[in-house]
PDB file of C-alpha atoms in Angstrom:
ATOM      1  CA  UNK A   1      59.491 136.002  70.053  1.00 48.00           C
ATOM      2  CA  UNK A   2      55.869 135.624  68.076  1.00 67.00           C
ATOM      3  CA  UNK A   3      56.383 138.595  65.290  1.00 84.00           C
ATOM      4  CA  UNK A   4      58.537 137.798  62.235  1.00 87.00           C
ATOM      5  CA  UNK A   5      60.292 140.858  63.190  1.00 89.00           C
ATOM      6  CA  UNK A   6      61.226 139.659  66.537  1.00 87.00           C
ATOM      7  CA  UNK A   7      62.822 136.490  65.206  1.00 88.00           C
ATOM      8  CA  UNK A   8      65.003 138.079  62.617  1.00 91.00           C
ATOM      9  CA  UNK A   9      66.218 140.561  65.301  1.00 89.00           C
ATOM     10  CA  UNK A  10      66.468 137.701  67.320  1.00 85.00           C
ATOM     11  CA  UNK A  11      67.822 135.278  65.171  1.00 86.00           C
ATOM     12  CA  UNK A  12      70.705 137.955  63.661  1.00 89.00           C
ATOM     13  CA  UNK A  13      71.907 138.690  67.565  1.00 85.00           C
ATOM     14  CA  UNK A  14      72.337 135.073  67.935  1.00 79.00           C
ATOM     15  CA  UNK A  15      74.590 135.091  64.685  1.00 82.00           C
ATOM     16  CA  UNK A  16      76.071 138.348  66.067  1.00 85.00           C
ATOM     17  CA  UNK A  17      75.152 140.566  63.463  1.00 89.00           C
ATOM     18  CA  UNK A  18      74.018 144.610  63.073  1.00 90.00           C
ATOM     19  CA  UNK A  19      71.499 145.499  61.044  1.00 91.00           C
ATOM     20  CA  UNK A  20      73.822 147.111  59.122  1.00 92.00           C
ATOM     21  CA  UNK A  21      75.952 144.495  58.473  1.00 91.00           C
ATOM     22  CA  UNK A  22      72.752 141.774  57.714  1.00 92.00           C
ATOM     23  CA  UNK A  23      71.670 144.927  55.361  1.00 92.00           C
ATOM     24  CA  UNK A  24      75.486 144.676  53.658  1.00 92.00           C
ATOM     25  CA  UNK A  25      74.332 141.219  53.344  1.00 92.00           C
ATOM     26  CA  UNK A  26      71.860 141.579  51.593  1.00 91.00           C
ATOM     27  CA  UNK A  27      72.087 144.167  49.700  1.00 91.00           C
ATOM     28  CA  UNK A  28      69.417 146.801  51.079  1.00 92.00           C
ATOM     29  CA  UNK A  29      69.163 149.931  53.793  1.00 91.00           C
ATOM     30  CA  UNK A  30      69.564 149.549  57.289  1.00 90.00           C
ATOM     31  CA  UNK A  31      66.549 151.198  57.557  1.00 91.00           C
ATOM     32  CA  UNK A  32      64.980 148.284  55.807  1.00 92.00           C
ATOM     33  CA  UNK A  33      66.233 145.991  58.335  1.00 92.00           C
ATOM     34  CA  UNK A  34      65.138 148.224  60.994  1.00 91.00           C
ATOM     35  CA  UNK A  35      61.372 148.134  59.788  1.00 91.00           C
ATOM     36  CA  UNK A  36      61.464 144.819  59.340  1.00 92.00           C
ATOM     37  CA  UNK A  37      62.450 144.101  63.055  1.00 91.00           C
ATOM     38  CA  UNK A  38      59.877 146.864  64.503  1.00 89.00           C
ATOM     39  CA  UNK A  39      57.539 144.929  62.191  1.00 87.00           C
ATOM     40  CA  UNK A  40      56.759 148.505  59.787  1.00 88.00           C
ATOM     41  CA  UNK A  41      57.585 146.353  56.837  1.00 89.00           C
ATOM     42  CA  UNK A  42      57.930 142.526  56.321  1.00 89.00           C
ATOM     43  CA  UNK A  43      61.082 141.051  53.810  1.00 90.00           C
ATOM     44  CA  UNK A  44      61.127 141.013  50.031  1.00 89.00           C
ATOM     45  CA  UNK A  45      59.906 137.542  49.386  1.00 88.00           C
ATOM     46  CA  UNK A  46      62.759 137.256  46.852  1.00 88.00           C
ATOM     47  CA  UNK A  47      65.192 137.738  50.001  1.00 90.00           C
ATOM     48  CA  UNK A  48      63.622 135.438  51.729  1.00 90.00           C
ATOM     49  CA  UNK A  49      65.693 132.302  50.985  1.00 89.00           C
ATOM     50  CA  UNK A  50      68.917 134.766  51.080  1.00 90.00           C
ATOM     51  CA  UNK A  51      67.966 135.828  54.724  1.00 91.00           C
ATOM     52  CA  UNK A  52      67.841 132.446  56.135  1.00 89.00           C
ATOM     53  CA  UNK A  53      70.963 131.574  54.731  1.00 88.00           C
ATOM     54  CA  UNK A  54      72.495 134.327  56.387  1.00 90.00           C
ATOM     55  CA  UNK A  55      70.705 133.629  59.379  1.00 89.00           C
ATOM     56  CA  UNK A  56      71.490 130.245  59.648  1.00 83.00           C
ATOM     57  CA  UNK A  57      68.242 128.852  60.165  1.00 84.00           C
ATOM     58  CA  UNK A  58      65.425 127.270  57.891  1.00 82.00           C
ATOM     59  CA  UNK A  59      62.678 128.332  56.209  1.00 84.00           C
ATOM     60  CA  UNK A  60      60.488 127.019  59.000  1.00 80.00           C
ATOM     61  CA  UNK A  61      62.654 128.861  61.981  1.00 81.00           C
ATOM     62  CA  UNK A  62      62.349 132.206  59.714  1.00 86.00           C
ATOM     63  CA  UNK A  63      58.404 131.738  59.840  1.00 85.00           C
ATOM     64  CA  UNK A  64      58.173 130.564  63.140  1.00 81.00           C
ATOM     65  CA  UNK A  65      56.331 127.625  61.723  1.00 76.00           C
ATOM     66  CA  UNK A  66      56.581 124.550  64.764  1.00 64.00           C
ATOM     67  CA  UNK A  67      58.082 121.864  64.062  1.00 59.00           C
ATOM     68  CA  UNK A  68      55.383 118.715  63.493  1.00 59.00           C
ATOM     69  CA  UNK A  69      54.791 115.646  66.157  1.00 57.00           C
ATOM     70  CA  UNK A  70      58.266 114.044  65.313  1.00 75.00           C
ATOM     71  CA  UNK A  71      57.234 110.229  65.677  1.00 78.00           C
ATOM     72  CA  UNK A  72      54.368 109.265  65.176  1.00 80.00           C
ATOM     73  CA  UNK A  73      52.472 105.645  65.873  1.00 82.00           C
ATOM     74  CA  UNK A  74      49.968 104.589  62.290  1.00 82.00           C
ATOM     75  CA  UNK A  75      47.471 101.938  62.901  1.00 82.00           C
ATOM     76  CA  UNK A  76      48.075  98.751  61.504  1.00 81.00           C
ATOM     77  CA  UNK A  77      45.420  98.894  58.873  1.00 81.00           C
ATOM     78  CA  UNK A  78      46.412 102.414  57.301  1.00 80.00           C
ATOM     79  CA  UNK A  79      50.617 101.620  57.273  1.00 81.00           C
ATOM     80  CA  UNK A  80      52.316 101.788  54.207  1.00 81.00           C
ATOM     81  CA  UNK A  81      53.173  98.116  52.205  1.00 82.00           C
ATOM     82  CA  UNK A  82      56.918  97.416  53.683  1.00 80.00           C
ATOM     83  CA  UNK A  83      58.591  98.113  49.960  1.00 80.00           C
ATOM     84  CA  UNK A  84      57.313 101.645  49.860  1.00 83.00           C
ATOM     85  CA  UNK A  85      58.659 102.405  53.328  1.00 87.00           C
ATOM     86  CA  UNK A  86      62.123 104.485  53.234  1.00 87.00           C
ATOM     87  CA  UNK A  87      64.473 105.107  55.699  1.00 88.00           C
ATOM     88  CA  UNK A  88      66.082 108.628  55.305  1.00 88.00           C
ATOM     89  CA  UNK A  89      69.838 109.085  57.057  1.00 86.00           C
ATOM     90  CA  UNK A  90      70.205 113.196  56.935  1.00 88.00           C
ATOM     91  CA  UNK A  91      73.831 114.076  58.668  1.00 86.00           C
ATOM     92  CA  UNK A  92      75.166 117.413  58.734  1.00 88.00           C
ATOM     93  CA  UNK A  93      78.295 117.555  59.315  1.00 86.00           C
ATOM     94  CA  UNK A  94      80.545 119.665  61.324  1.00 85.00           C
ATOM     95  CA  UNK A  95      82.457 120.610  58.439  1.00 86.00           C
ATOM     96  CA  UNK A  96      78.916 122.183  56.951  1.00 85.00           C
ATOM     97  CA  UNK A  97      79.150 119.131  54.406  1.00 87.00           C
ATOM     98  CA  UNK A  98      75.030 117.667  54.111  1.00 87.00           C
ATOM     99  CA  UNK A  99      74.708 114.547  53.077  1.00 87.00           C
ATOM    100  CA  UNK A 100      71.838 112.429  52.604  1.00 88.00           C
ATOM    101  CA  UNK A 101      71.346 109.020  51.976  1.00 87.00           C
ATOM    102  CA  UNK A 102      67.470 107.172  51.035  1.00 88.00           C
ATOM    103  CA  UNK A 103      67.287 103.611  51.501  1.00 87.00           C
ATOM    104  CA  UNK A 104      64.594 101.766  51.053  1.00 88.00           C
ATOM    105  CA  UNK A 105      63.001  99.472  53.599  1.00 87.00           C
ATOM    106  CA  UNK A 106      63.527  95.975  52.249  1.00 85.00           C
ATOM    107  CA  UNK A 107      66.845  96.579  51.659  1.00 83.00           C
ATOM    108  CA  UNK A 108      67.536  97.251  55.166  1.00 82.00           C
ATOM    109  CA  UNK A 109      65.755  94.419  56.367  1.00 82.00           C
ATOM    110  CA  UNK A 110      67.733  92.639  54.321  1.00 80.00           C
ATOM    111  CA  UNK A 111      70.674  93.613  55.824  1.00 76.00           C
ATOM    112  CA  UNK A 112      69.281  93.570  59.618  1.00 72.00           C
ATOM    113  CA  UNK A 113      71.378  91.210  61.357  1.00 67.00           C
ATOM    114  CA  UNK A 114      73.911  91.528  59.165  1.00 65.00           C
ATOM    115  CA  UNK A 115      74.833  95.111  59.894  1.00 59.00           C
ATOM    116  CA  UNK A 116      77.670  94.696  61.485  1.00 60.00           C
ATOM    117  CA  UNK A 117      79.634  93.331  58.554  1.00 56.00           C
ATOM    118  CA  UNK A 118      78.583  96.171  56.460  1.00 57.00           C
ATOM    119  CA  UNK A 119      80.330  99.230  57.355  1.00 56.00           C
ATOM    120  CA  UNK A 120      78.421 101.909  56.173  1.00 60.00           C
ATOM    121  CA  UNK A 121      80.908 104.469  56.409  1.00 60.00           C
ATOM    122  CA  UNK A 122      80.210 108.057  55.843  1.00 57.00           C
ATOM    123  CA  UNK A 123      83.101 110.760  56.445  1.00 57.00           C
ATOM    124  CA  UNK A 124      84.870 109.970  59.738  1.00 61.00           C
ATOM    125  CA  UNK A 125      81.484 108.093  61.009  1.00 62.00           C
ATOM    126  CA  UNK A 126      81.013 104.550  61.209  1.00 65.00           C
ATOM    127  CA  UNK A 127      76.359 104.256  61.017  1.00 64.00           C
ATOM    128  CA  UNK A 128      76.592 100.431  62.061  1.00 64.00           C
ATOM    129  CA  UNK A 129      77.924 101.524  65.079  1.00 67.00           C
ATOM    130  CA  UNK A 130      76.358 104.183  65.967  1.00 66.00           C
ATOM    131  CA  UNK A 131      72.954 102.898  65.115  1.00 70.00           C
ATOM    132  CA  UNK A 132      71.190  99.767  65.781  1.00 76.00           C
ATOM    133  CA  UNK A 133      70.363  98.990  62.426  1.00 77.00           C
ATOM    134  CA  UNK A 134      67.860  95.611  63.904  1.00 80.00           C
ATOM    135  CA  UNK A 135      65.971  98.071  66.279  1.00 81.00           C
ATOM    136  CA  UNK A 136      64.890 100.641  63.573  1.00 81.00           C
ATOM    137  CA  UNK A 137      63.241  97.771  61.814  1.00 83.00           C
ATOM    138  CA  UNK A 138      61.701  96.659  64.956  1.00 84.00           C
ATOM    139  CA  UNK A 139      60.187 100.150  65.095  1.00 85.00           C
ATOM    140  CA  UNK A 140      59.426 100.544  61.658  1.00 85.00           C
ATOM    141  CA  UNK A 141      57.340  97.407  61.441  1.00 85.00           C
ATOM    142  CA  UNK A 142      55.455  98.136  64.450  1.00 85.00           C
ATOM    143  CA  UNK A 143      54.282 101.206  62.649  1.00 86.00           C
ATOM    144  CA  UNK A 144      56.305 103.719  64.064  1.00 84.00           C
ATOM    145  CA  UNK A 145      57.197 106.857  61.500  1.00 86.00           C
ATOM    146  CA  UNK A 146      58.656 109.642  61.603  1.00 86.00           C
ATOM    147  CA  UNK A 147      62.442 110.880  63.043  1.00 86.00           C
ATOM    148  CA  UNK A 148      63.268 107.553  64.562  1.00 83.00           C
ATOM    149  CA  UNK A 149      66.750 108.714  65.702  1.00 82.00           C
ATOM    150  CA  UNK A 150      68.574 112.521  66.478  1.00 83.00           C
ATOM    151  CA  UNK A 151      72.100 111.407  67.641  1.00 82.00           C
ATOM    152  CA  UNK A 152      74.619 114.381  67.725  1.00 84.00           C
ATOM    153  CA  UNK A 153      78.286 113.130  67.255  1.00 79.00           C
ATOM    154  CA  UNK A 154      81.477 114.584  69.662  1.00 81.00           C
ATOM    155  CA  UNK A 155      83.070 115.665  66.542  1.00 81.00           C
ATOM    156  CA  UNK A 156      80.071 117.823  66.327  1.00 83.00           C
ATOM    157  CA  UNK A 157      77.971 115.867  63.506  1.00 84.00           C
ATOM    158  CA  UNK A 158      74.268 115.993  63.362  1.00 86.00           C
ATOM    159  CA  UNK A 159      72.707 112.866  62.492  1.00 85.00           C
ATOM    160  CA  UNK A 160      69.188 111.788  62.049  1.00 86.00           C
ATOM    161  CA  UNK A 161      67.139 108.766  60.861  1.00 86.00           C
ATOM    162  CA  UNK A 162      63.587 109.130  59.071  1.00 88.00           C
ATOM    163  CA  UNK A 163      61.622 106.497  58.343  1.00 88.00           C
ATOM    164  CA  UNK A 164      58.403 108.025  55.727  1.00 84.00           C
TER     165      UNK A 164
ATOM    166  CA  UNK B   1      68.819  99.371  35.515  1.00 86.00           C
ATOM    167  CA  UNK B   2      71.587 102.213  35.714  1.00 88.00           C
ATOM    168  CA  UNK B   3      73.046 104.041  38.562  1.00 88.00           C
ATOM    169  CA  UNK B   4      73.386 107.807  37.203  1.00 87.00           C
ATOM    170  CA  UNK B   5      76.184 109.547  39.207  1.00 88.00           C
ATOM    171  CA  UNK B   6      76.122 113.430  38.908  1.00 89.00           C
ATOM    172  CA  UNK B   7      79.173 115.039  39.934  1.00 89.00           C
ATOM    173  CA  UNK B   8      78.676 118.795  39.793  1.00 88.00           C
ATOM    174  CA  UNK B   9      77.418 119.138  36.352  1.00 84.00           C
ATOM    175  CA  UNK B  10      78.756 115.846  34.997  1.00 89.00           C
ATOM    176  CA  UNK B  11      76.645 113.376  34.878  1.00 88.00           C
ATOM    177  CA  UNK B  12      77.630 109.374  34.380  1.00 88.00           C
ATOM    178  CA  UNK B  13      75.073 106.527  33.650  1.00 87.00           C
ATOM    179  CA  UNK B  14      76.657 103.573  34.783  1.00 87.00           C
ATOM    180  CA  UNK B  15      75.475  99.658  34.386  1.00 88.00           C
ATOM    181  CA  UNK B  16      73.954  98.745  37.757  1.00 88.00           C
ATOM    182  CA  UNK B  17      73.602  95.031  37.106  1.00 88.00           C
ATOM    183  CA  UNK B  18      74.456  91.765  39.642  1.00 88.00           C
ATOM    184  CA  UNK B  19      77.362  91.214  37.368  1.00 90.00           C
ATOM    185  CA  UNK B  20      78.872  94.308  38.549  1.00 87.00           C
ATOM    186  CA  UNK B  21      76.890  94.725  42.215  1.00 87.00           C
ATOM    187  CA  UNK B  22      78.083  91.125  43.633  1.00 89.00           C
ATOM    188  CA  UNK B  23      81.265  91.096  43.013  1.00 89.00           C
ATOM    189  CA  UNK B  24      81.734  94.897  44.742  1.00 86.00           C
ATOM    190  CA  UNK B  25      79.446  93.563  47.702  1.00 83.00           C
ATOM    191  CA  UNK B  26      81.998  90.057  48.031  1.00 85.00           C
ATOM    192  CA  UNK B  27      85.001  92.497  48.064  1.00 85.00           C
ATOM    193  CA  UNK B  28      83.757  95.057  50.100  1.00 80.00           C
ATOM    194  CA  UNK B  29      81.294  93.176  52.882  1.00 75.00           C
ATOM    195  CA  UNK B  30      82.021  90.204  55.101  1.00 75.00           C
ATOM    196  CA  UNK B  31      78.734  88.899  53.709  1.00 80.00           C
ATOM    197  CA  UNK B  32      78.718  85.106  52.024  1.00 84.00           C
ATOM    198  CA  UNK B  33      77.403  84.144  48.843  1.00 87.00           C
ATOM    199  CA  UNK B  34      73.584  83.653  49.607  1.00 86.00           C
ATOM    200  CA  UNK B  35      73.869  86.908  51.394  1.00 83.00           C
ATOM    201  CA  UNK B  36      74.719  88.460  48.835  1.00 86.00           C
ATOM    202  CA  UNK B  37      72.114  87.259  46.561  1.00 88.00           C
ATOM    203  CA  UNK B  38      69.611  88.144  49.077  1.00 86.00           C
ATOM    204  CA  UNK B  39      70.775  91.524  49.076  1.00 85.00           C
ATOM    205  CA  UNK B  40      70.515  92.504  45.606  1.00 88.00           C
ATOM    206  CA  UNK B  41      67.478  90.890  45.539  1.00 88.00           C
ATOM    207  CA  UNK B  42      66.352  92.942  47.838  1.00 86.00           C
ATOM    208  CA  UNK B  43      68.243  95.838  45.455  1.00 87.00           C
ATOM    209  CA  UNK B  44      66.182  94.964  43.006  1.00 87.00           C
ATOM    210  CA  UNK B  45      62.788  95.112  44.616  1.00 86.00           C
ATOM    211  CA  UNK B  46      63.247  98.528  45.850  1.00 86.00           C
ATOM    212  CA  UNK B  47      64.449  99.337  42.522  1.00 87.00           C
ATOM    213  CA  UNK B  48      60.970  98.506  41.435  1.00 85.00           C
ATOM    214  CA  UNK B  49      59.181  99.918  44.354  1.00 85.00           C
ATOM    215  CA  UNK B  50      61.266 103.600  43.429  1.00 87.00           C
ATOM    216  CA  UNK B  51      61.618 103.772  39.971  1.00 85.00           C
ATOM    217  CA  UNK B  52      64.015 107.042  40.301  1.00 85.00           C
ATOM    218  CA  UNK B  53      65.821 106.147  43.858  1.00 88.00           C
ATOM    219  CA  UNK B  54      68.251 108.591  44.898  1.00 89.00           C
ATOM    220  CA  UNK B  55      70.417 106.692  47.096  1.00 88.00           C
ATOM    221  CA  UNK B  56      72.645 109.224  47.980  1.00 87.00           C
ATOM    222  CA  UNK B  57      73.157 113.009  48.109  1.00 89.00           C
ATOM    223  CA  UNK B  58      75.914 115.531  49.446  1.00 89.00           C
ATOM    224  CA  UNK B  59      76.604 119.213  49.256  1.00 87.00           C
ATOM    225  CA  UNK B  60      80.000 119.300  50.619  1.00 87.00           C
ATOM    226  CA  UNK B  61      80.381 122.835  52.117  1.00 85.00           C
ATOM    227  CA  UNK B  62      83.298 123.562  49.492  1.00 84.00           C
ATOM    228  CA  UNK B  63      80.431 123.679  46.881  1.00 84.00           C
ATOM    229  CA  UNK B  64      80.606 120.490  45.178  1.00 88.00           C
ATOM    230  CA  UNK B  65      76.979 118.460  44.820  1.00 89.00           C
ATOM    231  CA  UNK B  66      77.542 114.397  44.010  1.00 90.00           C
ATOM    232  CA  UNK B  67      74.194 112.460  44.022  1.00 90.00           C
ATOM    233  CA  UNK B  68      73.819 108.667  42.950  1.00 90.00           C
ATOM    234  CA  UNK B  69      70.309 107.254  41.705  1.00 89.00           C
ATOM    235  CA  UNK B  70      69.539 104.542  40.749  1.00 90.00           C
ATOM    236  CA  UNK B  71      67.240 104.381  37.867  1.00 88.00           C
ATOM    237  CA  UNK B  72      64.916 100.923  37.292  1.00 84.00           C
ATOM    238  CA  UNK B  73      64.709 102.346  33.168  1.00 78.00           C
ATOM    239  CA  UNK B  74      67.512 100.736  31.034  1.00 75.00           C
ATOM    240  CA  UNK B  75      69.661 102.351  28.667  1.00 72.00           C
ATOM    241  CA  UNK B  76      67.630 101.619  25.609  1.00 72.00           C
ATOM    242  CA  UNK B  77      64.681 103.582  27.557  1.00 71.00           C
ATOM    243  CA  UNK B  78      66.548 106.492  28.797  1.00 67.00           C
ATOM    244  CA  UNK B  79      67.871 106.891  25.228  1.00 68.00           C
ATOM    245  CA  UNK B  80      64.780 106.765  23.370  1.00 66.00           C
ATOM    246  CA  UNK B  81      62.646 108.478  25.834  1.00 61.00           C
ATOM    247  CA  UNK B  82      65.906 111.205  26.133  1.00 55.00           C
ATOM    248  CA  UNK B  83      65.347 111.147  30.236  1.00 52.00           C
ATOM    249  CA  UNK B  84      68.693 111.664  31.109  1.00 52.00           C
ATOM    250  CA  UNK B  85      67.697 114.464  32.514  1.00 49.00           C
ATOM    251  CA  UNK B  86      65.611 113.683  35.391  1.00 46.00           C
ATOM    252  CA  UNK B  87      63.662 114.774  38.504  1.00 43.00           C
ATOM    253  CA  UNK B  88      63.125 112.902  41.741  1.00 43.00           C
ATOM    254  CA  UNK B  89      59.318 113.584  40.518  1.00 42.00           C
ATOM    255  CA  UNK B  90      59.433 111.306  36.842  1.00 37.00           C
TER     256      UNK B  90
END
């Protein structure tokens, strides 16, 4: 699945769409889709966002960009000051809601040790039950950056915590 | 400091001060007064480090968009600069 055409065909089939159906949703001809999939041509740049949305994939996936290393250990000399660090909580719920929460490290640090008293409730999820905040603080202090937590809940919610 | 609540096209600026936030923390958490003071201090420090801090952003499957931003600016500064419309970068 190296070429763009192969990727479009693969994701289209995964989505259960025919070339005609994909073409109809994009307002183009089925022949155009066929040409993409055989790498005879490429999608117009204006169609790319809509195409990725219909296929339910990110632009990186569409273009075949490999994900960056999810976690890096930053040498002590190159680390940001703690007050410049940001925890990003990314929740993609099973219902289709997208929730983004940005919490400065200094705030998380102030919460550590007390997280049991603070109900960090997002939808049906109590994050303080799912995620060990004290452990996250320790990891960030040790110089770990990137995606530190990834949780797939039984309800189908997808939760990730990044430190940047 | 200002908490800017955005619900779709509606923008509601609210004061973000100790007089408002501390009682909320007192009411909805089990924290004692000292911990609340520490948290409030951390909030103020965080706002200094991130002058335009997008605390949360929710895009509901139904189409609604909700965003809460904490701004270091005062109402006076916002009015003076007419910066009620902003981007994450500024």
